[in-house]
Amino acid sequence: MKIAFVGKGGSGKTTLSSLFIRHLAANEAPVVAVDADINQHLGAALGLGEDEAAGLPALGAHLPLIKEYLRGTNPRIASADTMIKTTPPGAGSRLLTVTEDNPVYEACARTLLLDGEPVRLMATGPFTESDLGVACYHSKVGAVELCLNHLVDGPEEYVVVDMTAGSDSFASGLFTRFDVTFLVAEPTRKGVSVYRQYKEYARDFGIALKVIGNKVQGPEDIEFLQDEVGEDLLVTVGHSDWVRTMEKGRPAAFELLEATNRLALQVLQDAADDSYAHRDWDRYTEQMVRFHLKNAESWGNAKTGVDLADQIDPGFVLHEGLAERRELVSPRPHLHQPSPQPA
């Protein structure tokens, strides 16, 4: 399942996404974690030191490699230079799976050990000096969107994306790439304002939106969230001494996380697993094509000098069976053979 964590800045979005990733790893589930927030904090939340987190490879810096690999032998894409962030896969395209080894993961991912269990971590990368004044956030996450467009994930496999704060993700098609979106909200008026924006923007796209009430201190906070978000409230989370210790750089074993918070994380996993029954690959592919045409007309055709509508394969639908056919040709190495930690 593809899972997004969103919320306003300071809501605890990154902390909760990192706890969820640790929870999945503790359950020995295959996980690809993606830091798609321009303020790169997920690596640190997963236990990397400052230099290690800064040393993570940036997806955007490897965009030419990503495009060339994903293009494969797709005859509708003349060259990698004509691919944009929304270019959809078609016959001949290479697809990514969660547990395989491939050149994209080799260049752009690092495998972390969380209490002995491996998790692949990818990051958009921060703004560089050459970006300042000329680039926007969405230019940095284009590689994430392109990878998700070509990713085939199955049951009990998880792609967890820590998104940018606020509702900026609606400026691209990235918000439609997920089976379930967890919105982290504090029990305050400002805390639920991003929820209202997300709910309104997502209304016409079939987005499965669930709210995690964070920094909850008592029954009044729970009642406030119930009044404001209604049935979208999935679970609430309170203070954690384990998290406080982790944020000081002295994390304890994850099994020592408070029982109430472990139960809350299991609720999130159950909700993600339940979303699998509602997966609609036809709609997923249609939305991919829809946003590609929109971007092509808006700026893509002018930038590349070609009609990007020709990249659409009308008979192609992304689905899990494509990954199964790949396995018949070349079995996938298992993720539980981690590469070394970043230096």
Short mmCIF file of C-alpha atoms in Angstrom, two decimals:
data_model
loop_
_atom_site.label_atom_id
_atom_site.label_comp_id
_atom_site.label_asym_id
_atom_site.label_seq_id
_atom_site.Cartn_x
_atom_site.Cartn_y
_atom_site.Cartn_z
CA MET A 1 0.00 0.00 0.00
CA LYS A 2 1.11 3.55 -0.73
CA ILE A 3 0.60 5.76 2.33
CA ALA A 4 1.03 9.53 2.74
CA PHE A 5 1.46 11.51 5.94
CA VAL A 6 0.35 15.14 5.69
CA GLY A 7 -0.39 17.96 8.11
CA LYS A 8 0.57 21.51 9.00
CA GLY A 9 4.09 22.36 10.06
CA GLY A 10 4.76 21.36 13.66
CA SER A 11 1.84 18.95 13.84
CA GLY A 12 4.11 15.94 14.39
CA LYS A 13 3.70 14.60 10.85
CA THR A 14 7.30 13.47 10.46
CA THR A 15 7.48 12.00 13.96
CA LEU A 16 4.35 9.93 13.41
CA SER A 17 5.41 8.79 9.95
CA SER A 18 8.76 7.66 11.40
CA LEU A 19 6.99 5.77 14.20
CA PHE A 20 4.74 4.09 11.65
CA ILE A 21 7.77 3.07 9.58
CA ARG A 22 9.42 1.63 12.70
CA HIS A 23 6.20 -0.23 13.53
CA LEU A 24 6.02 -1.79 10.06
CA ALA A 25 9.69 -2.76 10.22
CA ALA A 26 9.16 -4.33 13.65
CA ASN A 27 6.44 -6.43 12.03
CA GLU A 28 8.99 -7.48 9.37
CA ALA A 29 7.04 -5.83 6.55
CA PRO A 30 8.87 -4.66 3.40
CA VAL A 31 9.00 -0.85 3.55
CA VAL A 32 10.19 1.92 1.25
CA ALA A 33 10.21 5.26 3.10
CA VAL A 34 10.30 8.53 1.16
CA ASP A 35 11.06 11.98 2.57
CA ALA A 36 9.13 14.25 0.18
CA ASP A 37 9.20 17.26 2.50
CA ILE A 38 11.61 19.96 1.39
CA ASN A 39 12.52 20.32 5.08
CA GLN A 40 14.33 17.00 5.28
CA HIS A 41 13.74 15.53 8.76
CA LEU A 42 12.64 11.92 8.19
CA GLY A 43 16.17 10.52 8.19
CA ALA A 44 16.91 12.10 11.56
CA ALA A 45 13.58 10.85 12.93
CA LEU A 46 14.62 7.35 11.88
CA GLY A 47 17.84 7.65 13.85
CA LEU A 48 20.39 8.97 11.36
CA GLY A 49 22.98 11.40 12.61
CA GLU A 50 23.11 14.91 11.20
CA ASP A 51 25.92 14.12 8.76
CA GLU A 52 24.33 10.81 7.73
CA ALA A 53 20.99 12.49 7.01
CA ALA A 54 22.70 15.25 5.03
CA GLY A 55 24.56 12.60 3.05
CA LEU A 56 21.45 10.87 1.74
CA PRO A 57 21.37 10.92 -2.07
CA ALA A 58 18.85 13.36 -3.54
CA LEU A 59 16.28 11.88 -5.91
CA GLY A 60 16.24 15.08 -7.95
CA ALA A 61 19.98 14.87 -8.54
CA HIS A 62 19.50 11.46 -10.20
CA LEU A 63 16.51 12.40 -12.36
CA PRO A 64 18.28 11.62 -15.70
CA LEU A 65 19.12 8.11 -14.46
CA ILE A 66 15.58 7.59 -13.16
CA LYS A 67 14.04 8.66 -16.45
CA GLU A 68 16.35 6.54 -18.58
CA TYR A 69 15.73 3.44 -16.46
CA LEU A 70 11.94 3.84 -16.31
CA ARG A 71 11.67 4.60 -20.05
CA GLY A 72 12.90 1.10 -20.85
CA THR A 73 11.89 0.17 -24.39
CA ASN A 74 8.63 2.14 -24.40
CA PRO A 75 8.29 3.17 -28.07
CA ARG A 76 6.05 6.12 -27.18
CA ILE A 77 8.92 7.88 -25.37
CA ALA A 78 11.56 8.97 -27.87
CA SER A 79 14.14 9.89 -25.24
CA ALA A 80 14.51 10.40 -21.50
CA ASP A 81 14.73 14.15 -22.17
CA THR A 82 11.06 14.15 -23.20
CA MET A 83 9.90 12.60 -19.92
CA ILE A 84 8.36 14.88 -17.30
CA LYS A 85 7.28 14.16 -13.73
CA THR A 86 3.82 12.95 -14.83
CA THR A 87 4.90 10.73 -17.73
CA PRO A 88 2.87 7.52 -17.30
CA PRO A 89 4.20 4.01 -17.94
CA GLY A 90 3.19 2.03 -20.99
CA ALA A 91 4.14 -1.13 -22.82
CA GLY A 92 7.92 -1.46 -22.60
CA SER A 93 8.34 0.79 -19.56
CA ARG A 94 10.32 -0.50 -16.61
CA LEU A 95 8.38 -0.69 -13.35
CA LEU A 96 9.63 -0.52 -9.79
CA THR A 97 8.64 -2.95 -7.05
CA VAL A 98 9.15 -2.62 -3.32
CA THR A 99 11.60 -5.42 -2.61
CA GLU A 100 13.66 -5.70 -5.79
CA ASP A 101 17.16 -4.38 -6.42
CA ASN A 102 17.47 -1.99 -9.36
CA PRO A 103 19.64 0.95 -10.52
CA VAL A 104 17.17 3.51 -9.12
CA TYR A 105 17.36 2.12 -5.60
CA GLU A 106 21.11 1.62 -5.94
CA ALA A 107 21.62 5.31 -6.74
CA CYS A 108 18.83 6.94 -4.74
CA ALA A 109 18.06 4.77 -1.69
CA ARG A 110 19.89 3.75 1.44
CA THR A 111 18.95 0.76 3.56
CA LEU A 112 18.66 1.53 7.28
CA LEU A 113 18.47 -1.04 10.04
CA LEU A 114 15.74 -0.21 12.55
CA ASP A 115 16.18 -2.52 15.53
CA GLY A 116 17.74 -5.00 13.13
CA GLU A 117 15.05 -4.75 10.42
CA PRO A 118 15.84 -3.15 7.01
CA VAL A 119 13.99 -0.17 5.56
CA ARG A 120 14.82 1.54 2.29
CA LEU A 121 14.93 5.34 2.63
CA MET A 122 14.74 7.80 -0.25
CA ALA A 123 14.73 11.61 -0.09
CA THR A 124 13.90 14.43 -2.49
CA GLY A 125 16.90 16.38 -1.26
CA PRO A 126 16.98 19.97 0.04
CA PHE A 127 17.26 23.11 -2.03
CA THR A 128 20.78 23.66 -3.34
CA GLU A 129 22.46 27.02 -3.89
CA SER A 130 21.62 26.83 -7.61
CA ASP A 131 17.91 26.38 -6.75
CA LEU A 132 17.60 29.49 -4.62
CA GLY A 133 15.38 32.10 -6.22
CA VAL A 134 14.62 30.02 -9.31
CA ALA A 135 13.15 26.69 -8.18
CA CYS A 136 9.98 25.73 -6.32
CA TYR A 137 9.17 22.81 -4.06
CA HIS A 138 7.33 20.96 -6.81
CA SER A 139 10.44 20.86 -9.01
CA LYS A 140 12.12 18.86 -6.23
CA VAL A 141 9.39 16.22 -5.82
CA GLY A 142 8.99 15.51 -9.52
CA ALA A 143 11.24 12.47 -9.17
CA VAL A 144 9.01 11.12 -6.38
CA GLU A 145 5.91 11.47 -8.54
CA LEU A 146 7.62 9.81 -11.51
CA CYS A 147 8.75 6.87 -9.35
CA LEU A 148 5.30 6.42 -7.79
CA ASN A 149 3.75 6.45 -11.28
CA HIS A 150 5.95 3.46 -12.14
CA LEU A 151 5.72 1.61 -8.83
CA VAL A 152 3.75 -1.63 -8.47
CA ASP A 153 3.20 -2.56 -4.84
CA GLY A 154 1.21 -5.44 -3.48
CA PRO A 155 -0.49 -6.52 -0.25
CA GLU A 156 1.66 -6.38 2.88
CA GLU A 157 4.16 -4.12 1.09
CA TYR A 158 4.34 -0.50 2.17
CA VAL A 159 5.52 2.75 0.62
CA VAL A 160 5.34 5.49 3.27
CA VAL A 161 5.79 9.09 2.10
CA ASP A 162 6.33 12.00 4.47
CA MET A 163 4.80 14.86 2.46
CA THR A 164 5.40 18.58 2.58
CA ALA A 165 3.62 20.57 5.29
CA GLY A 166 0.26 22.15 4.52
CA SER A 167 -1.67 21.64 1.29
CA ASP A 168 1.15 22.35 -1.18
CA SER A 169 0.99 18.81 -2.56
CA PHE A 170 -2.23 19.77 -4.38
CA ALA A 171 -0.14 21.80 -6.82
CA SER A 172 0.85 18.48 -8.43
CA GLY A 173 -0.83 15.13 -8.97
CA LEU A 174 1.16 13.59 -6.13
CA PHE A 175 -1.80 13.65 -3.75
CA THR A 176 -3.66 11.09 -5.88
CA ARG A 177 -0.86 8.49 -5.72
CA PHE A 178 -1.85 6.95 -2.37
CA ASP A 179 -4.19 4.24 -1.10
CA VAL A 180 -4.70 6.11 2.14
CA THR A 181 -3.65 9.54 3.41
CA PHE A 182 -3.08 10.07 7.13
CA LEU A 183 -3.55 13.70 8.11
CA VAL A 184 -1.94 14.63 11.43
CA ALA A 185 -3.95 17.30 13.26
CA GLU A 186 -3.51 18.95 16.64
CA PRO A 187 -6.68 19.67 18.69
CA THR A 188 -6.69 23.38 17.81
CA ARG A 189 -8.45 25.55 15.23
CA LYS A 190 -5.18 25.94 13.29
CA GLY A 191 -4.58 22.23 13.67
CA VAL A 192 -7.74 21.29 11.79
CA SER A 193 -7.52 24.05 9.16
CA VAL A 194 -5.27 21.93 6.91
CA TYR A 195 -7.76 19.06 7.28
CA ARG A 196 -10.55 21.27 5.90
CA GLN A 197 -8.38 22.29 2.94
CA TYR A 198 -7.38 18.72 2.21
CA LYS A 199 -10.94 17.47 2.52
CA GLU A 200 -12.20 20.09 0.08
CA TYR A 201 -9.46 19.62 -2.51
CA ALA A 202 -9.59 15.82 -2.35
CA ARG A 203 -13.36 15.57 -2.61
CA ASP A 204 -13.49 14.87 -6.35
CA PHE A 205 -10.55 12.45 -6.50
CA GLY A 206 -11.65 9.58 -4.27
CA ILE A 207 -8.92 10.26 -1.71
CA ALA A 208 -9.13 8.03 1.38
CA LEU A 209 -8.41 10.53 4.17
CA LYS A 210 -8.00 9.56 7.82
CA VAL A 211 -7.13 11.93 10.67
CA ILE A 212 -4.62 11.20 13.44
CA GLY A 213 -5.23 13.46 16.41
CA ASN A 214 -1.81 14.30 17.84
CA LYS A 215 -0.67 15.97 21.05
CA VAL A 216 -3.96 15.03 22.69
CA GLN A 217 -4.02 15.70 26.44
CA GLY A 218 -7.47 14.64 27.54
CA PRO A 219 -11.16 14.00 26.76
CA GLU A 220 -11.78 17.64 25.80
CA ASP A 221 -9.18 17.43 23.05
CA ILE A 222 -10.73 14.23 21.72
CA GLU A 223 -14.20 15.78 21.78
CA PHE A 224 -12.93 18.83 19.90
CA LEU A 225 -11.43 16.68 17.15
CA GLN A 226 -14.55 14.54 16.92
CA ASP A 227 -16.66 17.69 16.49
CA GLU A 228 -14.32 19.13 13.85
CA VAL A 229 -13.47 16.11 11.68
CA GLY A 230 -16.24 13.63 12.51
CA GLU A 231 -15.89 10.08 11.25
CA ASP A 232 -12.56 10.88 9.58
CA LEU A 233 -10.92 10.77 13.03
CA LEU A 234 -9.16 7.42 13.11
CA VAL A 235 -7.08 7.49 16.29
CA THR A 236 -5.52 9.91 18.77
CA VAL A 237 -1.99 10.02 20.19
CA GLY A 238 -0.75 11.67 23.35
CA HIS A 239 2.59 12.45 24.95
CA SER A 240 5.40 9.93 24.52
CA ASP A 241 8.45 9.74 26.75
CA TRP A 242 9.97 7.34 24.18
CA VAL A 243 9.66 9.99 21.46
CA ARG A 244 11.12 12.66 23.74
CA THR A 245 14.15 10.45 24.40
CA MET A 246 14.49 9.69 20.69
CA GLU A 247 14.44 13.40 19.83
CA LYS A 248 17.32 13.91 22.25
CA GLY A 249 19.36 11.44 20.22
CA ARG A 250 19.14 8.61 22.74
CA PRO A 251 16.48 6.27 21.31
CA ALA A 252 15.51 3.19 23.28
CA ALA A 253 14.53 -0.08 21.63
CA PHE A 254 11.29 0.39 19.74
CA GLU A 255 9.64 -2.40 21.73
CA LEU A 256 9.74 -0.02 24.71
CA LEU A 257 7.39 2.48 23.05
CA GLU A 258 4.32 2.98 25.24
CA ALA A 259 1.65 0.31 24.78
CA THR A 260 -1.05 2.87 23.97
CA ASN A 261 1.05 4.31 21.17
CA ARG A 262 1.91 0.85 19.83
CA LEU A 263 -1.82 0.14 19.68
CA ALA A 264 -2.41 3.43 17.84
CA LEU A 265 0.20 2.48 15.24
CA GLN A 266 -1.49 -0.89 14.76
CA VAL A 267 -4.75 0.96 14.08
CA LEU A 268 -2.93 2.84 11.30
CA GLN A 269 -1.60 -0.38 9.82
CA ASP A 270 -5.06 -1.97 9.94
CA ALA A 271 -6.52 1.06 8.13
CA ALA A 272 -3.80 0.85 5.48
CA ASP A 273 -4.38 -2.88 5.03
CA ASP A 274 -8.14 -2.34 4.77
CA SER A 275 -7.58 0.18 1.96
CA TYR A 276 -6.22 -2.61 -0.24
CA ALA A 277 -9.72 -3.98 -0.81
CA HIS A 278 -10.71 -0.63 -2.36
CA ARG A 279 -7.72 -0.32 -4.70
CA ASP A 280 -8.84 0.68 -8.19
CA TRP A 281 -6.00 0.41 -10.72
CA ASP A 282 -8.20 1.71 -13.55
CA ARG A 283 -8.94 4.92 -11.65
CA TYR A 284 -5.32 5.18 -10.55
CA THR A 285 -4.13 4.98 -14.16
CA GLU A 286 -6.85 7.37 -15.36
CA GLN A 287 -5.82 9.97 -12.80
CA MET A 288 -2.19 9.53 -13.85
CA VAL A 289 -3.14 10.23 -17.47
CA ARG A 290 -5.37 13.14 -16.48
CA PHE A 291 -2.59 14.98 -14.66
CA HIS A 292 -0.10 14.19 -17.40
CA LEU A 293 -2.31 15.84 -20.02
CA LYS A 294 -2.83 18.82 -17.75
CA ASN A 295 0.90 19.28 -17.20
CA ALA A 296 1.66 18.72 -20.88
CA GLU A 297 -0.71 21.47 -21.95
CA SER A 298 0.38 23.82 -19.18
CA TRP A 299 4.16 23.68 -19.61
CA GLY A 300 5.44 20.25 -20.66
CA ASN A 301 4.90 20.50 -24.43
CA ALA A 302 6.63 23.87 -24.57
CA LYS A 303 9.56 22.68 -22.47
CA THR A 304 10.22 19.44 -24.34
CA GLY A 305 9.20 20.55 -27.83
CA VAL A 306 7.01 17.49 -28.38
CA ASP A 307 3.34 16.62 -27.91
CA LEU A 308 3.46 14.70 -24.63
CA ALA A 309 -0.05 13.36 -25.15
CA ASP A 310 1.60 10.87 -27.53
CA GLN A 311 3.32 9.26 -24.51
CA ILE A 312 -0.01 7.86 -23.31
CA ASP A 313 -0.55 4.19 -24.06
CA PRO A 314 -4.37 3.92 -24.33
CA GLY A 315 -4.41 0.16 -23.69
CA PHE A 316 -2.15 0.21 -20.64
CA VAL A 317 -3.39 -0.15 -17.04
CA LEU A 318 -0.91 -0.33 -14.18
CA HIS A 319 -1.67 -3.32 -11.96
CA GLU A 320 -0.03 -5.93 -9.76
CA GLY A 321 -0.09 -8.63 -12.41
CA LEU A 322 2.61 -6.74 -14.29
CA ALA A 323 4.98 -7.24 -11.36
CA GLU A 324 4.06 -10.92 -11.16
CA ARG A 325 4.99 -11.41 -14.81
CA ARG A 326 8.33 -9.72 -14.17
CA GLU A 327 9.04 -12.27 -11.43
CA LEU A 328 8.64 -15.12 -13.91
CA VAL A 329 11.46 -13.59 -15.95
CA SER A 330 13.77 -12.42 -13.14
CA PRO A 331 13.13 -13.31 -9.48
CA ARG A 332 13.45 -10.41 -7.06
CA PRO A 333 16.15 -10.36 -4.38
CA HIS A 334 14.58 -10.05 -0.94
CA LEU A 335 14.85 -6.77 0.92
CA HIS A 336 16.15 -8.56 4.01
CA GLN A 337 19.63 -8.48 2.52
CA PRO A 338 20.45 -4.86 3.42
CA SER A 339 23.20 -2.79 1.89
CA PRO A 340 25.56 -0.98 4.24
CA GLN A 341 24.40 2.00 6.30
CA PRO A 342 25.31 5.40 4.81
CA ALA A 343 28.74 6.64 5.85
#
